[in-house]
Coordinates of C-alpha atoms and ligand atoms in Angstrom, one line a residue:
X1 CA -0.4 -173.1 1.2
X2 CA 1.8 -171.6 -1.4
X3 CA 2.5 -167.9 -1.2
X4 CA -0.5 -165.9 -2.4
X5 CA 0.0 -164.2 -5.7
X6 CA -3.2 -162.3 -6.1
X7 CA -4.3 -160.6 -2.8
X8 CA -7.6 -158.8 -2.6
X9 CA -7.5 -156.2 0.3
X10 CA -10.7 -154.5 1.5
X11 CA -10.1 -151.5 3.8
X12 CA -12.4 -149.5 5.9
X13 CA -12.3 -146.6 8.3
X14 CA -10.2 -148.5 10.9
X15 CA -7.2 -148.2 8.6
X16 CA -7.3 -144.4 8.8
X17 CA -8.3 -144.2 12.5
X18 CA -4.7 -143.9 13.6
X19 CA -4.3 -141.0 11.1
X20 CA -6.9 -139.2 13.2
X21 CA -9.9 -139.7 10.9
X22 CA -12.9 -140.8 12.8
X23 CA -14.5 -144.2 12.2
X24 CA -18.3 -144.5 11.8
X25 CA -19.6 -147.1 14.2
X26 CA -17.2 -147.1 17.1
X27 CA -18.1 -145.5 20.3
X28 CA -18.0 -141.8 19.7
X29 CA -17.8 -142.5 15.9
X30 CA -19.2 -140.3 13.2
X31 CA -22.6 -142.0 13.0
X32 CA -22.8 -142.1 16.8
X33 CA -22.7 -138.3 16.8
X34 CA -24.5 -137.5 13.5
X35 CA -27.5 -138.9 11.9
X36 CA -26.4 -140.4 8.5
X37 CA -30.0 -140.1 7.1
X38 CA -29.7 -136.3 7.6
X39 CA -26.2 -136.1 6.1
X40 CA -25.4 -138.9 3.7
X41 CA -28.4 -139.5 1.5
X42 CA -29.6 -137.8 -1.8
X43 CA -32.8 -136.8 0.1
X44 CA -30.8 -135.0 2.8
X45 CA -28.8 -133.1 0.1
X46 CA -32.0 -132.1 -1.7
X47 CA -33.7 -131.0 1.5
X48 CA -30.7 -129.1 3.1
X49 CA -27.7 -128.9 0.8
X50 CA -25.9 -126.4 3.1
X51 CA -25.9 -128.8 6.1
X52 CA -24.7 -131.7 4.0
X53 CA -22.0 -129.7 2.2
X54 CA -20.8 -128.3 5.6
X55 CA -20.5 -131.8 7.0
X56 CA -18.3 -132.9 4.0
X57 CA -16.3 -129.6 4.1
X58 CA -15.4 -130.4 7.7
X59 CA -14.4 -134.0 6.8
X60 CA -12.5 -132.8 3.7
X61 CA -10.4 -130.5 5.8
X62 CA -9.7 -133.4 8.1
X63 CA -8.5 -135.5 5.2
X64 CA -6.3 -132.7 3.8
X65 CA -4.7 -132.3 7.3
X66 CA -4.2 -136.1 8.0
X67 CA -1.2 -138.2 7.1
X68 CA -0.9 -141.8 6.1
X69 CA 0.0 -144.2 8.9
X70 CA 2.0 -147.4 9.0
X71 CA -0.9 -149.5 7.8
X72 CA -1.3 -147.4 4.6
X73 CA 2.5 -147.6 4.1
X74 CA 2.7 -151.3 4.6
X75 CA 0.0 -152.0 2.0
X76 CA 1.7 -149.8 -0.6
X77 CA 5.0 -151.6 0.1
X78 CA 3.5 -155.0 -0.1
X79 CA 1.8 -154.2 -3.4
X80 CA 5.2 -153.1 -4.8
X81 CA 6.9 -156.3 -3.6
X82 CA 4.1 -158.5 -4.8
X83 CA 4.2 -156.8 -8.3
X84 CA 8.0 -157.5 -8.4
X85 CA 7.2 -161.2 -8.0
X86 CA 4.6 -161.1 -10.8
X87 CA 1.6 -160.9 -8.4
X88 CA -0.9 -158.3 -7.7
X89 CA -2.4 -156.7 -4.7
X90 CA -5.9 -155.3 -5.5
X91 CA -6.8 -152.6 -3.1
X92 CA -10.5 -151.8 -2.7
X93 CA -11.4 -149.2 -0.1
X94 CA -14.6 -148.0 1.4
X95 CA -12.6 -144.9 2.6
X96 CA -13.2 -141.6 0.9
X97 CA -9.8 -140.2 2.0
X98 CA -6.6 -140.3 -0.2
X99 CA -4.3 -141.8 2.4
X100 CA -3.6 -145.0 0.5
X101 CA -2.6 -143.0 -2.5
X102 CA -0.4 -140.7 -0.4
X103 CA 1.3 -143.7 1.1
X104 CA 2.2 -144.9 -2.5
X105 CA -0.6 -147.2 -3.4
X106 CA -1.7 -147.0 -7.1
X107 CA -5.0 -147.9 -8.8
X108 CA -6.9 -147.8 -5.5
X109 CA -10.6 -148.6 -6.1
X110 CA -12.7 -146.3 -4.0
X111 CA -16.0 -148.0 -3.9
X112 CA -17.6 -145.2 -1.8
X113 CA -16.1 -142.4 -3.9
X114 CA -13.5 -139.8 -3.0
X115 CA -13.9 -136.7 -0.8
X116 CA -11.2 -134.8 -2.7
X117 CA -13.3 -134.9 -5.9
X118 CA -16.5 -133.1 -6.7
X119 CA -19.1 -134.1 -9.2
X120 CA -21.4 -131.8 -11.2
X121 CA -25.0 -132.9 -11.0
X122 CA -25.6 -131.0 -14.3
X123 CA -23.0 -132.6 -16.5
X124 CA -21.7 -135.4 -14.3
X125 CA -18.1 -134.4 -14.8
X126 CA -15.9 -135.2 -11.8
X127 CA -13.2 -132.7 -10.9
X128 CA -10.4 -132.8 -8.2
X129 CA -11.5 -130.7 -5.3
X130 CA -9.7 -129.7 -2.2
X131 CA -11.6 -126.6 -1.1
X132 CA -15.0 -126.2 0.6
X133 CA -18.1 -126.6 -1.5
X134 CA -21.1 -124.4 -1.4
X135 CA -24.0 -123.3 -3.4
X136 CA -21.9 -120.7 -5.2
X137 CA -19.3 -123.3 -6.3
X138 CA -19.3 -123.6 -10.1
X139 CA -18.5 -126.5 -12.3
X140 CA -15.1 -126.1 -14.2
X141 CA -16.5 -128.2 -17.0
X142 CA -19.9 -126.7 -17.8
X143 CA -20.0 -123.6 -15.7
X144 CA -23.2 -124.5 -13.8
X145 CA -23.4 -122.9 -10.4
X146 CA -24.7 -124.7 -7.3
X147 CA -24.6 -128.1 -8.8
X148 CA -21.3 -129.4 -7.3
X149 CA -21.6 -132.2 -4.8
X150 CA -18.9 -134.4 -3.1
X151 CA -18.1 -137.4 -5.3
X152 CA -18.9 -139.8 -2.5
X153 CA -21.5 -142.5 -2.4
X154 CA -24.5 -141.8 -0.2
X155 CA -26.9 -144.3 1.4
X156 CA -29.4 -145.4 -1.3
X157 CA -26.8 -144.8 -4.1
X158 CA -24.9 -147.5 -5.9
X159 CA -21.2 -148.0 -4.9
X160 CA -18.7 -147.5 -7.6
X161 CA -16.8 -149.9 -9.8
X162 CA -18.6 -153.0 -8.6
X163 CA -17.8 -155.0 -11.7
X164 CA -14.1 -154.4 -11.4
X165 CA -14.2 -155.4 -7.8
X166 CA -16.1 -158.6 -8.3
X167 CA -13.8 -159.6 -11.2
X168 CA -10.7 -159.0 -9.0
X169 CA -12.3 -161.0 -6.1
X170 CA -13.0 -163.9 -8.4
X171 CA -9.3 -164.0 -9.3
X172 CA -7.9 -163.6 -5.8
X173 CA -6.1 -166.3 -3.9
X174 CA -6.3 -164.5 -0.5
X175 CA -9.0 -162.1 0.8
X176 CA -8.1 -159.7 3.6
X177 CA -10.4 -157.2 5.2
X178 CA -8.8 -154.5 7.4
X179 CA -10.5 -152.0 9.7
X180 CA -14.1 -152.5 8.6
X181 CA -17.1 -153.3 10.7
X182 CA -18.8 -155.4 8.1
X183 CA -22.0 -153.4 8.5
X184 CA -22.3 -151.9 5.0
X185 CA -23.2 -153.9 1.9
X186 CA -22.1 -154.9 -0.6
X187 CA -18.6 -154.7 0.9
X188 CA -19.7 -156.8 3.9
X189 CA -20.7 -159.6 1.5
X190 CA -17.3 -160.0 -0.1
X191 CA -15.9 -162.3 2.6
X192 CA -18.8 -164.8 2.0
X193 CA -18.3 -164.5 -1.8
X194 CA -14.6 -165.2 -1.3
X195 CA -15.4 -168.3 0.9
X196 CA -17.9 -169.5 -1.8
X197 CA -14.9 -169.4 -4.2
X198 CA -12.6 -171.3 -1.7
X199 CA -10.4 -168.2 -1.3
X200 CA -8.8 -168.1 2.2
X201 CA -10.0 -165.1 4.2
X202 CA -8.5 -163.1 7.0
X203 CA -9.8 -160.2 9.1
X204 CA -7.5 -157.6 10.6
X205 CA -9.4 -155.3 13.0
X206 CA -9.3 -153.8 16.4
X207 CA -12.0 -156.2 17.6
X208 CA -14.2 -158.9 16.0
X209 CA -16.3 -157.3 13.3
X210 CA -20.0 -158.1 12.6
X211 CA -18.6 -160.6 10.1
X212 CA -16.0 -162.2 12.3
X213 CA -17.6 -165.7 12.1
X214 CA -17.2 -165.7 8.3
X215 CA -13.4 -165.4 8.2
X216 CA -11.0 -168.3 8.3
X217 CA -8.5 -166.4 10.3
X218 CA -8.4 -163.2 12.3
X219 CA -5.7 -160.8 13.8
X220 CA -6.9 -158.3 16.3
X221 CA -5.0 -155.2 17.1
X222 CA -4.5 -151.7 15.7
X223 CA -4.1 -151.7 11.9
X224 CA -0.8 -149.8 12.1
X225 CA 0.9 -152.8 13.8
X226 CA -1.4 -155.8 13.0
X227 CA -1.3 -155.2 9.3
X228 CA 2.5 -154.8 8.9
X229 CA 2.9 -158.0 11.0
X230 CA 0.5 -159.9 8.8
X231 CA 2.1 -158.8 5.6
X232 CA 5.6 -159.5 7.0
X233 CA 4.5 -163.1 7.7
X234 CA 3.7 -163.4 4.0
X235 CA 7.2 -162.0 3.3
X236 CA 5.6 -158.8 1.8
Ligands
OAD301 P1 -16.9 -148.6 10.6 O1 -16.8 -147.3 11.5 O2 -18.3 -149.2 10.5 O3 -15.9 -149.7 11.2 C1 -14.6 -149.4 11.5 C2 -14.0 -150.7 12.0 O4 -12.6 -150.4 12.3 C3 -14.6 -151.2 13.4 O5 -14.8 -152.6 13.3 C4 -13.5 -150.9 14.4 O6 -13.4 -151.8 15.4 C5 -12.2 -150.9 13.5 N1 -11.1 -150.1 14.0 C6 -11.2 -148.9 14.7 N2 -9.9 -148.5 14.9 C7 -9.1 -149.4 14.4 C8 -7.7 -149.5 14.3 N3 -6.9 -148.5 14.8 N4 -7.1 -150.5 13.6 C9 -7.9 -151.5 13.1 N5 -9.3 -151.5 13.2 C10 -9.8 -150.4 13.8 O7 -16.3 -148.2 9.2 P2 -16.4 -149.0 7.8 O8 -16.6 -150.4 8.0 O9 -15.3 -148.5 6.9 O10 -20.0 -145.4 4.0 O11 -17.8 -148.3 7.3 C11 -18.3 -148.7 6.1 C12 -19.0 -147.5 5.5 O12 -20.0 -147.0 6.4 C13 -18.2 -146.3 5.2 O13 -17.5 -146.4 4.0 C14 -19.2 -145.2 5.2 C15 -20.0 -145.6 6.4 O14 -21.3 -145.2 6.4 C16 -20.7 -144.3 3.5 O15 -20.6 -143.2 4.0 C17 -21.5 -144.7 2.3
ZN302 ZN1 -20.9 -129.4 -14.9

């Protein structure tokens, strides 16, 4: 195989695990301790906004305190190297943290939104947001009070930038999924879409994901070492 020029990388919570941010479905993970239906749905927010906002405040503080790890750094470096050679690394993440950006990645597509942004449900304007949110928070754009929510995607809502993602996938010559359990759609369907397009696929994860059978190749280990090794083997 010639060296891939257009690499599509899908990341999940496993990439940020070694930065101290919890994953969702591992033993002791976020959804093992908390009920997502009570915290991550539009209905939960409508019924009990304080509880939902508190949950995201807690996670936002964790993100602000966390630092990128070697997996984030390796991806940013690989993207820069590939760009120098006229290629492109398209980085699509399910993560709502900003650790890819802080490691130097640009144009990261956050399909599940970003915790360090808040959206006004009155005017829909999205504003960078690092502080806690509560029902007294006001929208810098329209002044509405009590209408700010985290700009993240909840269960039952449409993930963001799906057209951009599918277009990038169609142009890729390598698909790599890192640190994702393959339990949440549509992200979990991308490996099969890639295969249908004859794009080679590789999974890098601590252990086989729900989708493990769908990948051509797999590397199992912590993302902070397995991902840099994988990219180094591609001379990236
Ligand atoms: P999950 O928690 O479902 O899966 C994390 C995956 O990372 C698991 O397969 C772990 O084995 C693996 N993992 C854990 N530590 C790792 C490490 N150090 N190195 C490599 N892999 C590791 O997280 P996601 O697949 O990202 O959505 O979850 C997808 C979506 O479900 C999230 O974006 C979130 C959640 O509900 C919403 O909130 C909408
Ligand atoms: Zn507003």
